[in-house]
Amino acid sequence: MRFAYCPCCGTKTVLRKMGDDGDVPYCENCQKPLFDMFSTCVLTVAYNAAGEMALIRQSYGQQEFFVGVAGYMKPGETAEEAAAREVREEIGLTVETPKFLFSTWHAARGQLMLCFRARAHSSGFRLSEEVSEAKWFSPDAAKKAVRSGSIIERVVHSTAALMKKT
Ligand SMILES: [Zn+2]
């Protein structure tokens, strides 16, 4: 999101050259640059001792494919804390500190996605109202349960490849 007005004082912004960043919206009243804003989301695949991965269906989402546990980061959290919190809130699993896999820009939503895998301490789900179904999948079954070309597909493949090594 590009700031046309300053969110602090409401003054219309002007473009000002900011070194390597080029033209950046600037509030002349507050004398501060207002860099483009976007949300950062975490996407996590929890896996259990048997090497199975937890995927979900959302109550409000499309029902054809399974997706990963995802959510917005909150101020003050590390990405790892947010990834663990979303897993706990959505499917009721406690996990070891999530391990970072990769980041990617979700162009359609204008969001930065930080992707993780996380080893679960137990296998019993407790679903939030946002989740209609959660299931454990073998790595091969997980690859087939997600939409081809999606970010969660990359997360499933990365997690499967890393589990093979350990
Ligand atoms: Zn201002």
CSV table of N, CA and C and ligand atoms in Angstrom, one decimal:
chain,number,residue,atom,x,y,z
A,1,MET,N,0.8,-1.2,0.0
A,1,MET,CA,0.0,0.0,0.0
A,1,MET,C,0.9,1.2,0.0
A,2,ARG,N,0.6,2.2,-0.9
A,2,ARG,CA,1.3,3.4,-1.1
A,2,ARG,C,0.6,4.5,-0.3
A,3,PHE,N,1.2,5.3,0.5
A,3,PHE,CA,0.6,6.3,1.3
A,3,PHE,C,0.4,7.6,0.4
A,4,ALA,N,-0.9,7.9,0.1
A,4,ALA,CA,-1.2,9.1,-0.5
A,4,ALA,C,-1.4,10.3,0.5
A,5,TYR,N,-1.7,9.9,1.7
A,5,TYR,CA,-1.8,10.8,2.8
A,5,TYR,C,-1.0,10.3,4.0
A,6,CYS,N,-0.5,11.2,4.9
A,6,CYS,CA,0.2,10.7,6.0
A,6,CYS,C,-0.8,10.1,7.1
A,7,PRO,N,-0.5,8.9,7.5
A,7,PRO,CA,-1.4,8.2,8.5
A,7,PRO,C,-1.4,8.9,9.9
A,8,CYS,N,-0.4,9.7,10.1
A,8,CYS,CA,-0.3,10.4,11.5
A,8,CYS,C,-1.0,11.7,11.5
A,9,CYS,N,-0.9,12.5,10.4
A,9,CYS,CA,-1.5,13.9,10.5
A,9,CYS,C,-2.4,14.2,9.3
A,10,GLY,N,-2.5,13.3,8.4
A,10,GLY,CA,-3.5,13.5,7.3
A,10,GLY,C,-3.0,14.4,6.1
A,11,THR,N,-1.8,14.9,6.2
A,11,THR,CA,-1.3,15.7,5.1
A,11,THR,C,-1.0,14.9,3.9
A,12,LYS,N,-1.4,15.5,2.7
A,12,LYS,CA,-1.1,14.8,1.4
A,12,LYS,C,0.4,14.6,1.3
A,13,THR,N,0.9,13.4,0.9
A,13,THR,CA,2.3,13.2,0.8
A,13,THR,C,2.8,13.7,-0.5
A,14,VAL,N,4.1,14.0,-0.5
A,14,VAL,CA,4.8,14.4,-1.8
A,14,VAL,C,5.9,13.3,-2.0
A,15,LEU,N,6.3,13.2,-3.3
A,15,LEU,CA,7.4,12.2,-3.5
A,15,LEU,C,8.8,12.9,-3.3
A,16,ARG,N,9.6,12.2,-2.6
A,16,ARG,CA,11.0,12.8,-2.3
A,16,ARG,C,12.0,11.7,-2.6
A,17,LYS,N,13.1,12.1,-3.2
A,17,LYS,CA,14.1,11.2,-3.6
A,17,LYS,C,14.9,10.7,-2.3
A,18,MET,N,14.9,9.4,-2.0
A,18,MET,CA,15.6,8.9,-0.8
A,18,MET,C,16.7,8.0,-1.2
A,19,GLY,N,17.8,8.5,-1.7
A,19,GLY,CA,19.0,7.7,-2.0
A,19,GLY,C,18.7,6.6,-2.9
A,20,ASP,N,19.1,5.4,-2.6
A,20,ASP,CA,18.9,4.2,-3.4
A,20,ASP,C,17.5,3.8,-3.5
A,21,ASP,N,16.6,4.2,-2.6
A,21,ASP,CA,15.2,3.8,-2.6
A,21,ASP,C,14.4,4.6,-3.7
A,22,GLY,N,15.0,5.6,-4.2
A,22,GLY,CA,14.3,6.4,-5.3
A,22,GLY,C,13.2,7.3,-4.7
A,23,ASP,N,12.2,7.5,-5.4
A,23,ASP,CA,11.1,8.4,-5.0
A,23,ASP,C,10.2,7.7,-3.9
A,24,VAL,N,10.1,8.3,-2.7
A,24,VAL,CA,9.3,7.7,-1.6
A,24,VAL,C,8.3,8.8,-1.2
A,25,PRO,N,7.1,8.4,-0.9
A,25,PRO,CA,6.1,9.3,-0.3
A,25,PRO,C,6.6,9.9,1.0
A,26,TYR,N,6.4,11.2,1.1
A,26,TYR,CA,7.1,11.9,2.2
A,26,TYR,C,6.0,12.9,2.8
A,27,CYS,N,6.0,13.0,4.1
A,27,CYS,CA,5.1,13.9,4.8
A,27,CYS,C,5.9,15.1,5.2
A,28,GLU,N,5.6,16.3,4.6
A,28,GLU,CA,6.4,17.5,4.9
A,28,GLU,C,6.1,18.1,6.2
A,29,ASN,N,4.9,17.7,6.8
A,29,ASN,CA,4.5,18.2,8.1
A,29,ASN,C,5.3,17.4,9.2
A,30,CYS,N,5.3,16.1,9.1
A,30,CYS,CA,6.0,15.3,10.1
A,30,CYS,C,7.5,15.1,9.7
A,31,GLN,N,7.8,15.5,8.5
A,31,GLN,CA,9.2,15.4,8.0
A,31,GLN,C,9.7,14.0,8.1
A,32,LYS,N,8.8,13.1,7.5
A,32,LYS,CA,9.2,11.7,7.6
A,32,LYS,C,8.8,10.9,6.3
A,33,PRO,N,9.7,10.0,5.9
A,33,PRO,CA,9.3,9.2,4.7
A,33,PRO,C,8.3,8.1,5.1
A,34,LEU,N,7.4,7.8,4.2
A,34,LEU,CA,6.4,6.8,4.5
A,34,LEU,C,6.5,5.7,3.4
A,35,PHE,N,7.3,4.8,3.7
A,35,PHE,CA,7.6,3.7,2.8
A,35,PHE,C,6.3,2.8,2.6
A,36,ASP,N,6.2,2.2,1.4
A,36,ASP,CA,5.1,1.4,1.1
A,36,ASP,C,4.8,0.4,2.2
A,37,MET,N,3.6,0.1,2.5
A,37,MET,CA,3.3,-0.8,3.6
A,37,MET,C,2.7,-2.1,3.1
A,38,PHE,N,3.0,-3.2,3.7
A,38,PHE,CA,2.4,-4.5,3.3
A,38,PHE,C,2.3,-5.4,4.5
A,39,SER,N,1.5,-6.4,4.5
A,39,SER,CA,1.4,-7.3,5.6
A,39,SER,C,2.4,-8.5,5.4
A,40,THR,N,2.8,-9.0,6.5
A,40,THR,CA,3.7,-10.2,6.5
A,40,THR,C,3.0,-11.3,7.1
A,41,CYS,N,2.9,-12.4,6.4
A,41,CYS,CA,2.2,-13.6,6.9
A,41,CYS,C,3.2,-14.8,7.1
A,42,VAL,N,2.8,-15.7,8.0
A,42,VAL,CA,3.6,-16.9,8.2
A,42,VAL,C,2.7,-18.1,7.7
A,43,LEU,N,3.4,-19.0,7.1
A,43,LEU,CA,2.7,-20.2,6.6
A,43,LEU,C,3.5,-21.4,7.1
A,44,THR,N,2.9,-22.3,7.8
A,44,THR,CA,3.6,-23.4,8.5
A,44,THR,C,3.0,-24.8,8.2
A,45,VAL,N,3.9,-25.7,8.0
A,45,VAL,CA,3.5,-27.1,7.9
A,45,VAL,C,4.1,-27.8,9.2
A,46,ALA,N,3.2,-28.3,10.0
A,46,ALA,CA,3.6,-29.1,11.2
A,46,ALA,C,3.7,-30.5,10.8
A,47,TYR,N,4.7,-31.2,11.3
A,47,TYR,CA,4.9,-32.6,11.0
A,47,TYR,C,5.1,-33.4,12.3
A,48,ASN,N,4.7,-34.7,12.3
A,48,ASN,CA,4.8,-35.5,13.5
A,48,ASN,C,5.9,-36.5,13.5
A,49,ALA,N,6.0,-37.3,14.5
A,49,ALA,CA,7.1,-38.2,14.7
A,49,ALA,C,7.1,-39.3,13.5
A,50,ALA,N,5.9,-39.5,12.9
A,50,ALA,CA,5.8,-40.5,11.9
A,50,ALA,C,6.2,-39.9,10.5
A,51,GLY,N,6.5,-38.6,10.5
A,51,GLY,CA,6.8,-37.9,9.2
A,51,GLY,C,5.6,-37.5,8.4
A,52,GLU,N,4.5,-37.5,9.1
A,52,GLU,CA,3.3,-37.0,8.4
A,52,GLU,C,3.1,-35.5,8.6
A,53,MET,N,2.5,-34.8,7.6
A,53,MET,CA,2.3,-33.4,7.7
A,53,MET,C,0.8,-33.0,7.9
A,54,ALA,N,0.6,-32.0,8.7
A,54,ALA,CA,-0.7,-31.5,9.0
A,54,ALA,C,-1.2,-30.4,7.9
A,55,LEU,N,-2.2,-30.7,7.2
A,55,LEU,CA,-2.8,-29.7,6.3
A,55,LEU,C,-4.3,-29.5,6.7
A,56,ILE,N,-4.8,-28.4,6.3
A,56,ILE,CA,-6.2,-28.1,6.7
A,56,ILE,C,-7.1,-27.7,5.6
A,57,ARG,N,-8.4,-27.6,5.9
A,57,ARG,CA,-9.4,-26.9,5.1
A,57,ARG,C,-10.0,-25.8,5.9
A,58,GLN,N,-10.1,-24.6,5.3
A,58,GLN,CA,-10.7,-23.5,6.1
A,58,GLN,C,-12.2,-23.5,5.9
A,59,SER,N,-12.9,-23.0,7.0
A,59,SER,CA,-14.3,-23.0,6.9
A,59,SER,C,-14.8,-22.1,5.8
A,60,TYR,N,-14.1,-21.0,5.5
A,60,TYR,CA,-14.5,-20.0,4.5
A,60,TYR,C,-13.8,-20.1,3.2
A,61,GLY,N,-12.8,-21.0,3.1
A,61,GLY,CA,-12.0,-21.1,1.9
A,61,GLY,C,-12.5,-22.0,0.9
A,62,GLN,N,-11.8,-22.2,-0.2
A,62,GLN,CA,-12.2,-23.2,-1.2
A,62,GLN,C,-12.0,-24.6,-0.6
A,63,GLN,N,-12.8,-25.5,-1.1
A,63,GLN,CA,-12.8,-26.8,-0.4
A,63,GLN,C,-12.1,-27.9,-1.3
A,64,GLU,N,-11.6,-27.5,-2.4
A,64,GLU,CA,-11.1,-28.6,-3.3
A,64,GLU,C,-9.7,-29.1,-2.8
A,65,PHE,N,-8.9,-28.1,-2.4
A,65,PHE,CA,-7.5,-28.5,-1.9
A,65,PHE,C,-7.3,-28.2,-0.5
A,66,PHE,N,-6.4,-28.9,0.1
A,66,PHE,CA,-6.0,-28.6,1.5
A,66,PHE,C,-4.9,-27.5,1.4
A,67,VAL,N,-4.8,-26.8,2.5
A,67,VAL,CA,-3.9,-25.6,2.5
A,67,VAL,C,-3.1,-25.8,3.8
A,68,GLY,N,-2.1,-24.8,4.0
A,68,GLY,CA,-1.3,-24.8,5.2
A,68,GLY,C,-1.9,-23.9,6.3
A,69,VAL,N,-1.4,-24.0,7.5
A,69,VAL,CA,-1.8,-23.1,8.5
A,69,VAL,C,-1.1,-21.8,8.3
A,70,ALA,N,-1.9,-20.7,8.2
A,70,ALA,CA,-1.3,-19.4,7.9
A,70,ALA,C,-2.0,-18.3,8.6
A,71,GLY,N,-1.3,-17.2,8.8
A,71,GLY,CA,-1.9,-16.1,9.5
A,71,GLY,C,-1.0,-14.9,9.5
A,72,TYR,N,-1.5,-13.7,9.9
A,72,TYR,CA,-0.7,-12.5,10.0
A,72,TYR,C,0.1,-12.4,11.2
A,73,MET,N,1.3,-11.8,11.0
A,73,MET,CA,2.1,-11.6,12.2
A,73,MET,C,1.6,-10.4,13.0
A,74,LYS,N,1.9,-10.4,14.3
A,74,LYS,CA,1.4,-9.3,15.2
A,74,LYS,C,2.7,-8.5,15.6
A,75,PRO,N,2.5,-7.3,15.8
A,75,PRO,CA,3.6,-6.5,16.3
A,75,PRO,C,4.3,-7.1,17.6
A,76,GLY,N,5.6,-7.1,17.6
A,76,GLY,CA,6.3,-7.6,18.8
A,76,GLY,C,6.6,-9.1,18.7
A,77,GLU,N,6.1,-9.8,17.8
A,77,GLU,CA,6.4,-11.2,17.6
A,77,GLU,C,7.6,-11.4,16.7
A,78,THR,N,8.3,-12.5,16.9
A,78,THR,CA,9.2,-13.0,15.9
A,78,THR,C,8.4,-13.8,14.9
A,79,ALA,N,8.9,-14.0,13.7
A,79,ALA,CA,8.2,-14.8,12.8
A,79,ALA,C,8.0,-16.3,13.3
A,80,GLU,N,9.1,-16.8,14.0
A,80,GLU,CA,9.0,-18.1,14.6
A,80,GLU,C,7.8,-18.2,15.6
A,81,GLU,N,7.7,-17.2,16.4
A,81,GLU,CA,6.6,-17.1,17.4
A,81,GLU,C,5.3,-17.1,16.8
A,82,ALA,N,5.2,-16.3,15.7
A,82,ALA,CA,3.9,-16.2,15.0
A,82,ALA,C,3.5,-17.5,14.3
A,83,ALA,N,4.5,-18.2,13.8
A,83,ALA,CA,4.3,-19.5,13.1
A,83,ALA,C,3.8,-20.5,14.1
A,84,ALA,N,4.4,-20.6,15.3
A,84,ALA,CA,4.0,-21.5,16.4
A,84,ALA,C,2.6,-21.1,16.9
A,85,ARG,N,2.4,-19.9,17.1
A,85,ARG,CA,1.1,-19.4,17.6
A,85,ARG,C,-0.1,-19.8,16.6
A,86,GLU,N,0.1,-19.6,15.3
A,86,GLU,CA,-0.9,-19.9,14.4
A,86,GLU,C,-1.3,-21.4,14.4
A,87,VAL,N,-0.2,-22.2,14.5
A,87,VAL,CA,-0.5,-23.7,14.6
A,87,VAL,C,-1.3,-24.0,15.9
A,88,ARG,N,-0.9,-23.4,17.0
A,88,ARG,CA,-1.6,-23.6,18.2
A,88,ARG,C,-3.0,-23.2,18.2
A,89,GLU,N,-3.2,-22.0,17.6
A,89,GLU,CA,-4.6,-21.4,17.6
A,89,GLU,C,-5.5,-22.2,16.6
A,90,GLU,N,-5.0,-22.5,15.4
A,90,GLU,CA,-5.8,-23.1,14.4
A,90,GLU,C,-6.1,-24.6,14.5
A,91,ILE,N,-5.1,-25.3,15.0
A,91,ILE,CA,-5.3,-26.8,15.0
A,91,ILE,C,-4.9,-27.4,16.4
A,92,GLY,N,-4.5,-26.5,17.3
A,92,GLY,CA,-4.3,-27.0,18.7
A,92,GLY,C,-3.0,-27.8,19.0
A,93,LEU,N,-2.1,-27.7,18.1
A,93,LEU,CA,-0.8,-28.5,18.3
A,93,LEU,C,0.3,-27.6,18.9
A,94,THR,N,1.0,-28.1,19.8
A,94,THR,CA,2.2,-27.3,20.3
A,94,THR,C,3.4,-27.9,19.5
A,95,VAL,N,4.3,-27.0,19.1
A,95,VAL,CA,5.4,-27.4,18.2
A,95,VAL,C,6.7,-26.9,18.8
A,96,GLU,N,7.8,-27.6,18.3
A,96,GLU,CA,9.1,-27.1,18.6
A,96,GLU,C,9.3,-25.8,17.8
A,97,THR,N,10.4,-25.0,18.1
A,97,THR,CA,10.6,-23.8,17.4
A,97,THR,C,10.6,-24.0,15.9
A,98,PRO,N,9.7,-23.4,15.2
A,98,PRO,CA,9.6,-23.6,13.7
A,98,PRO,C,10.9,-23.2,13.0
A,99,LYS,N,11.2,-24.0,12.0
A,99,LYS,CA,12.4,-23.8,11.2
A,99,LYS,C,12.0,-23.1,9.9
A,100,PHE,N,12.8,-22.0,9.6
A,100,PHE,CA,12.5,-21.2,8.4
A,100,PHE,C,12.9,-22.0,7.1
A,101,LEU,N,12.0,-22.0,6.1
A,101,LEU,CA,12.2,-22.6,4.9
A,101,LEU,C,12.6,-21.6,3.8
A,102,PHE,N,11.7,-20.7,3.5
A,102,PHE,CA,11.9,-19.7,2.5
A,102,PHE,C,10.9,-18.6,2.6
A,103,SER,N,11.2,-17.5,2.0
A,103,SER,CA,10.2,-16.4,1.9
A,103,SER,C,9.8,-16.2,0.4
A,104,THR,N,8.6,-15.7,0.2
A,104,THR,CA,8.1,-15.4,-1.2
A,104,THR,C,7.1,-14.3,-1.1
A,105,TRP,N,7.0,-13.6,-2.2
A,105,TRP,CA,6.1,-12.5,-2.4
A,105,TRP,C,4.8,-13.1,-3.0
A,106,HIS,N,3.7,-12.9,-2.3
A,106,HIS,CA,2.4,-13.3,-2.8
A,106,HIS,C,1.8,-12.2,-3.5
A,107,ALA,N,2.0,-12.2,-4.9
A,107,ALA,CA,1.6,-11.0,-5.7
A,107,ALA,C,0.1,-10.7,-5.7
A,108,ALA,N,-0.7,-11.7,-5.7
A,108,ALA,CA,-2.1,-11.5,-5.7
A,108,ALA,C,-2.6,-10.8,-4.5
A,109,ARG,N,-2.0,-11.1,-3.4
A,109,ARG,CA,-2.5,-10.5,-2.1
A,109,ARG,C,-1.6,-9.3,-1.7
A,110,GLY,N,-0.4,-9.1,-2.3
A,110,GLY,CA,0.5,-8.1,-1.9
A,110,GLY,C,1.0,-8.3,-0.5
A,111,GLN,N,1.4,-9.6,-0.2
A,111,GLN,CA,1.9,-9.9,1.1
A,111,GLN,C,3.2,-10.6,1.0
A,112,LEU,N,4.0,-10.4,2.0
A,112,LEU,CA,5.3,-11.2,2.1
A,112,LEU,C,4.9,-12.5,2.9
A,113,MET,N,5.2,-13.6,2.4
A,113,MET,CA,5.0,-14.9,3.1
A,113,MET,C,6.3,-15.5,3.6
A,114,LEU,N,6.3,-15.8,4.9
A,114,LEU,CA,7.5,-16.4,5.5
A,114,LEU,C,7.0,-17.9,5.8
A,115,CYS,N,7.8,-18.8,5.2
A,115,CYS,CA,7.3,-20.2,5.3
A,115,CYS,C,8.2,-21.1,6.2
A,116,PHE,N,7.5,-21.9,7.0
A,116,PHE,CA,8.2,-22.7,8.0
A,116,PHE,C,7.7,-24.1,8.0
A,117,ARG,N,8.6,-25.0,8.6
A,117,ARG,CA,8.2,-26.3,9.0
A,117,ARG,C,8.3,-26.4,10.5
A,118,ALA,N,7.5,-27.2,11.2
A,118,ALA,CA,7.6,-27.2,12.7
A,118,ALA,C,7.2,-28.6,13.2
A,119,ARG,N,8.1,-29.2,14.0
A,119,ARG,CA,7.8,-30.5,14.5
A,119,ARG,C,6.8,-30.4,15.7
A,120,ALA,N,5.8,-31.2,15.6
A,120,ALA,CA,4.7,-31.2,16.6
A,120,ALA,C,5.0,-32.1,17.7
A,121,HIS,N,4.6,-31.7,18.9
A,121,HIS,CA,4.9,-32.6,20.1
A,121,HIS,C,3.8,-33.7,20.2
A,122,SER,N,2.7,-33.5,19.6
A,122,SER,CA,1.6,-34.5,19.7
A,122,SER,C,0.8,-34.5,18.4
A,123,SER,N,-0.1,-35.4,18.2
A,123,SER,CA,-0.8,-35.5,16.9
A,123,SER,C,-2.3,-35.2,17.0
A,124,GLY,N,-2.8,-34.9,18.3
A,124,GLY,CA,-4.2,-34.7,18.4
A,124,GLY,C,-4.6,-33.2,18.1
A,125,PHE,N,-5.5,-33.1,17.1
A,125,PHE,CA,-5.9,-31.8,16.7
A,125,PHE,C,-7.0,-31.2,17.6
A,126,ARG,N,-7.0,-29.9,17.8
A,126,ARG,CA,-8.2,-29.2,18.4
A,126,ARG,C,-8.4,-28.0,17.5
A,127,LEU,N,-9.5,-28.1,16.7
A,127,LEU,CA,-9.7,-27.1,15.7
A,127,LEU,C,-10.3,-25.8,16.1
A,128,SER,N,-9.9,-24.7,15.5
A,128,SER,CA,-10.5,-23.4,15.8
A,128,SER,C,-11.8,-23.3,14.8
A,129,GLU,N,-12.6,-22.3,15.0
A,129,GLU,CA,-13.8,-22.2,14.2
A,129,GLU,C,-13.4,-21.9,12.7
A,130,GLU,N,-12.2,-21.3,12.5
A,130,GLU,CA,-11.8,-21.0,11.1
A,130,GLU,C,-11.5,-22.3,10.3
A,131,VAL,N,-11.3,-23.4,11.0
A,131,VAL,CA,-10.8,-24.6,10.4
A,131,VAL,C,-11.9,-25.6,10.3
A,132,SER,N,-12.3,-26.1,9.1
A,132,SER,CA,-13.3,-27.1,9.1
A,132,SER,C,-12.8,-28.5,9.2
A,133,GLU,N,-11.5,-28.7,8.8
A,133,GLU,CA,-10.9,-30.1,8.8
A,133,GLU,C,-9.4,-30.0,8.9
A,134,ALA,N,-8.8,-30.9,9.7
A,134,ALA,CA,-7.3,-31.0,9.7
A,134,ALA,C,-7.0,-32.5,9.6
A,135,LYS,N,-6.0,-32.8,8.8
A,135,LYS,CA,-5.6,-34.2,8.6
A,135,LYS,C,-4.1,-34.3,8.5
A,136,TRP,N,-3.6,-35.5,8.9
A,136,TRP,CA,-2.2,-35.9,8.7
A,136,TRP,C,-2.1,-36.6,7.4
A,137,PHE,N,-1.1,-36.2,6.6
A,137,PHE,CA,-0.8,-36.7,5.3
A,137,PHE,C,0.6,-37.3,5.3
A,138,SER,N,0.8,-38.4,4.6
A,138,SER,CA,2.2,-38.9,4.3
A,138,SER,C,2.7,-37.8,3.3
A,139,PRO,N,4.1,-37.7,3.2
A,139,PRO,CA,4.6,-36.7,2.2
A,139,PRO,C,4.0,-36.9,0.8
A,140,ASP,N,3.9,-38.1,0.3
A,140,ASP,CA,3.4,-38.3,-1.0
A,140,ASP,C,1.9,-37.8,-1.1
A,141,ALA,N,1.1,-38.2,-0.1
A,141,ALA,CA,-0.3,-37.8,-0.1
A,141,ALA,C,-0.4,-36.3,0.0
A,142,ALA,N,0.5,-35.7,0.8
A,142,ALA,CA,0.4,-34.2,1.0
A,142,ALA,C,0.6,-33.5,-0.3
A,143,LYS,N,1.6,-34.0,-1.1
A,143,LYS,CA,1.9,-33.4,-2.4
A,143,LYS,C,0.7,-33.4,-3.3
A,144,LYS,N,-0.2,-34.4,-3.2
A,144,LYS,CA,-1.4,-34.5,-4.0
A,144,LYS,C,-2.5,-33.7,-3.5
A,145,ALA,N,-2.5,-33.4,-2.2
A,145,ALA,CA,-3.7,-32.8,-1.5
A,145,ALA,C,-3.7,-31.3,-1.7
A,146,VAL,N,-2.5,-30.7,-2.1
A,146,VAL,CA,-2.5,-29.2,-2.3
A,146,VAL,C,-2.5,-28.8,-3.7
A,147,ARG,N,-2.8,-27.6,-4.0
A,147,ARG,CA,-3.0,-27.1,-5.4
A,147,ARG,C,-1.6,-27.0,-6.0
A,148,SER,N,-1.5,-27.5,-7.2
A,148,SER,CA,-0.3,-27.5,-8.0
A,148,SER,C,0.1,-26.0,-8.3
A,149,GLY,N,1.4,-25.7,-8.0
A,149,GLY,CA,1.9,-24.3,-8.3
A,149,GLY,C,1.7,-23.4,-7.1
A,150,SER,N,1.1,-23.9,-6.0
A,150,SER,CA,0.8,-23.0,-4.9
A,150,SER,C,2.1,-22.9,-4.0
A,151,ILE,N,2.0,-21.9,-3.1
A,151,ILE,CA,3.1,-21.7,-2.1
A,151,ILE,C,3.2,-22.9,-1.2
A,152,ILE,N,2.0,-23.4,-0.7
A,152,ILE,CA,2.0,-24.5,0.2
A,152,ILE,C,2.6,-25.8,-0.5
A,153,GLU,N,2.4,-25.9,-1.8
A,153,GLU,CA,3.1,-27.0,-2.5
A,153,GLU,C,4.6,-27.0,-2.3
A,154,ARG,N,5.2,-25.8,-2.4
A,154,ARG,CA,6.6,-25.6,-2.2
A,154,ARG,C,7.0,-26.0,-0.8
A,155,VAL,N,6.2,-25.6,0.2
A,155,VAL,CA,6.4,-25.8,1.6
A,155,VAL,C,6.4,-27.3,1.8
A,156,VAL,N,5.4,-28.0,1.3
A,156,VAL,CA,5.3,-29.5,1.4
A,156,VAL,C,6.5,-30.2,0.8
A,157,HIS,N,6.9,-29.8,-0.4
A,157,HIS,CA,8.1,-30.4,-1.0
A,157,HIS,C,9.4,-30.1,-0.2
A,158,SER,N,9.6,-28.9,0.2
A,158,SER,CA,10.8,-28.6,1.0
A,158,SER,C,10.8,-29.4,2.3
A,159,THR,N,9.7,-29.5,3.0
A,159,THR,CA,9.6,-30.2,4.2
A,159,THR,C,9.9,-31.7,4.0
A,160,ALA,N,9.3,-32.3,3.0
A,160,ALA,CA,9.5,-33.7,2.6
A,160,ALA,C,11.0,-33.9,2.3
A,161,ALA,N,11.6,-33.1,1.6
A,161,ALA,CA,13.0,-33.2,1.2
A,161,ALA,C,13.9,-33.2,2.4
A,162,LEU,N,13.6,-32.3,3.4
A,162,LEU,CA,14.4,-32.1,4.6
A,162,LEU,C,14.2,-33.3,5.5
A,163,MET,N,13.0,-33.8,5.6
A,163,MET,CA,12.8,-35.0,6.5
A,163,MET,C,13.5,-36.2,6.0
A,164,LYS,N,13.7,-36.3,4.7
A,164,LYS,CA,14.4,-37.5,4.1
A,164,LYS,C,15.8,-37.5,4.6
A,165,LYS,N,16.4,-36.3,4.8
A,165,LYS,CA,17.8,-36.2,5.2
A,165,LYS,C,18.0,-36.5,6.7
A,166,THR,N,17.0,-36.3,7.5
A,166,THR,CA,17.2,-36.4,9.0
A,166,THR,C,16.6,-37.7,9.5
B,1,ZN,ZN,2.4,13.7,8.8
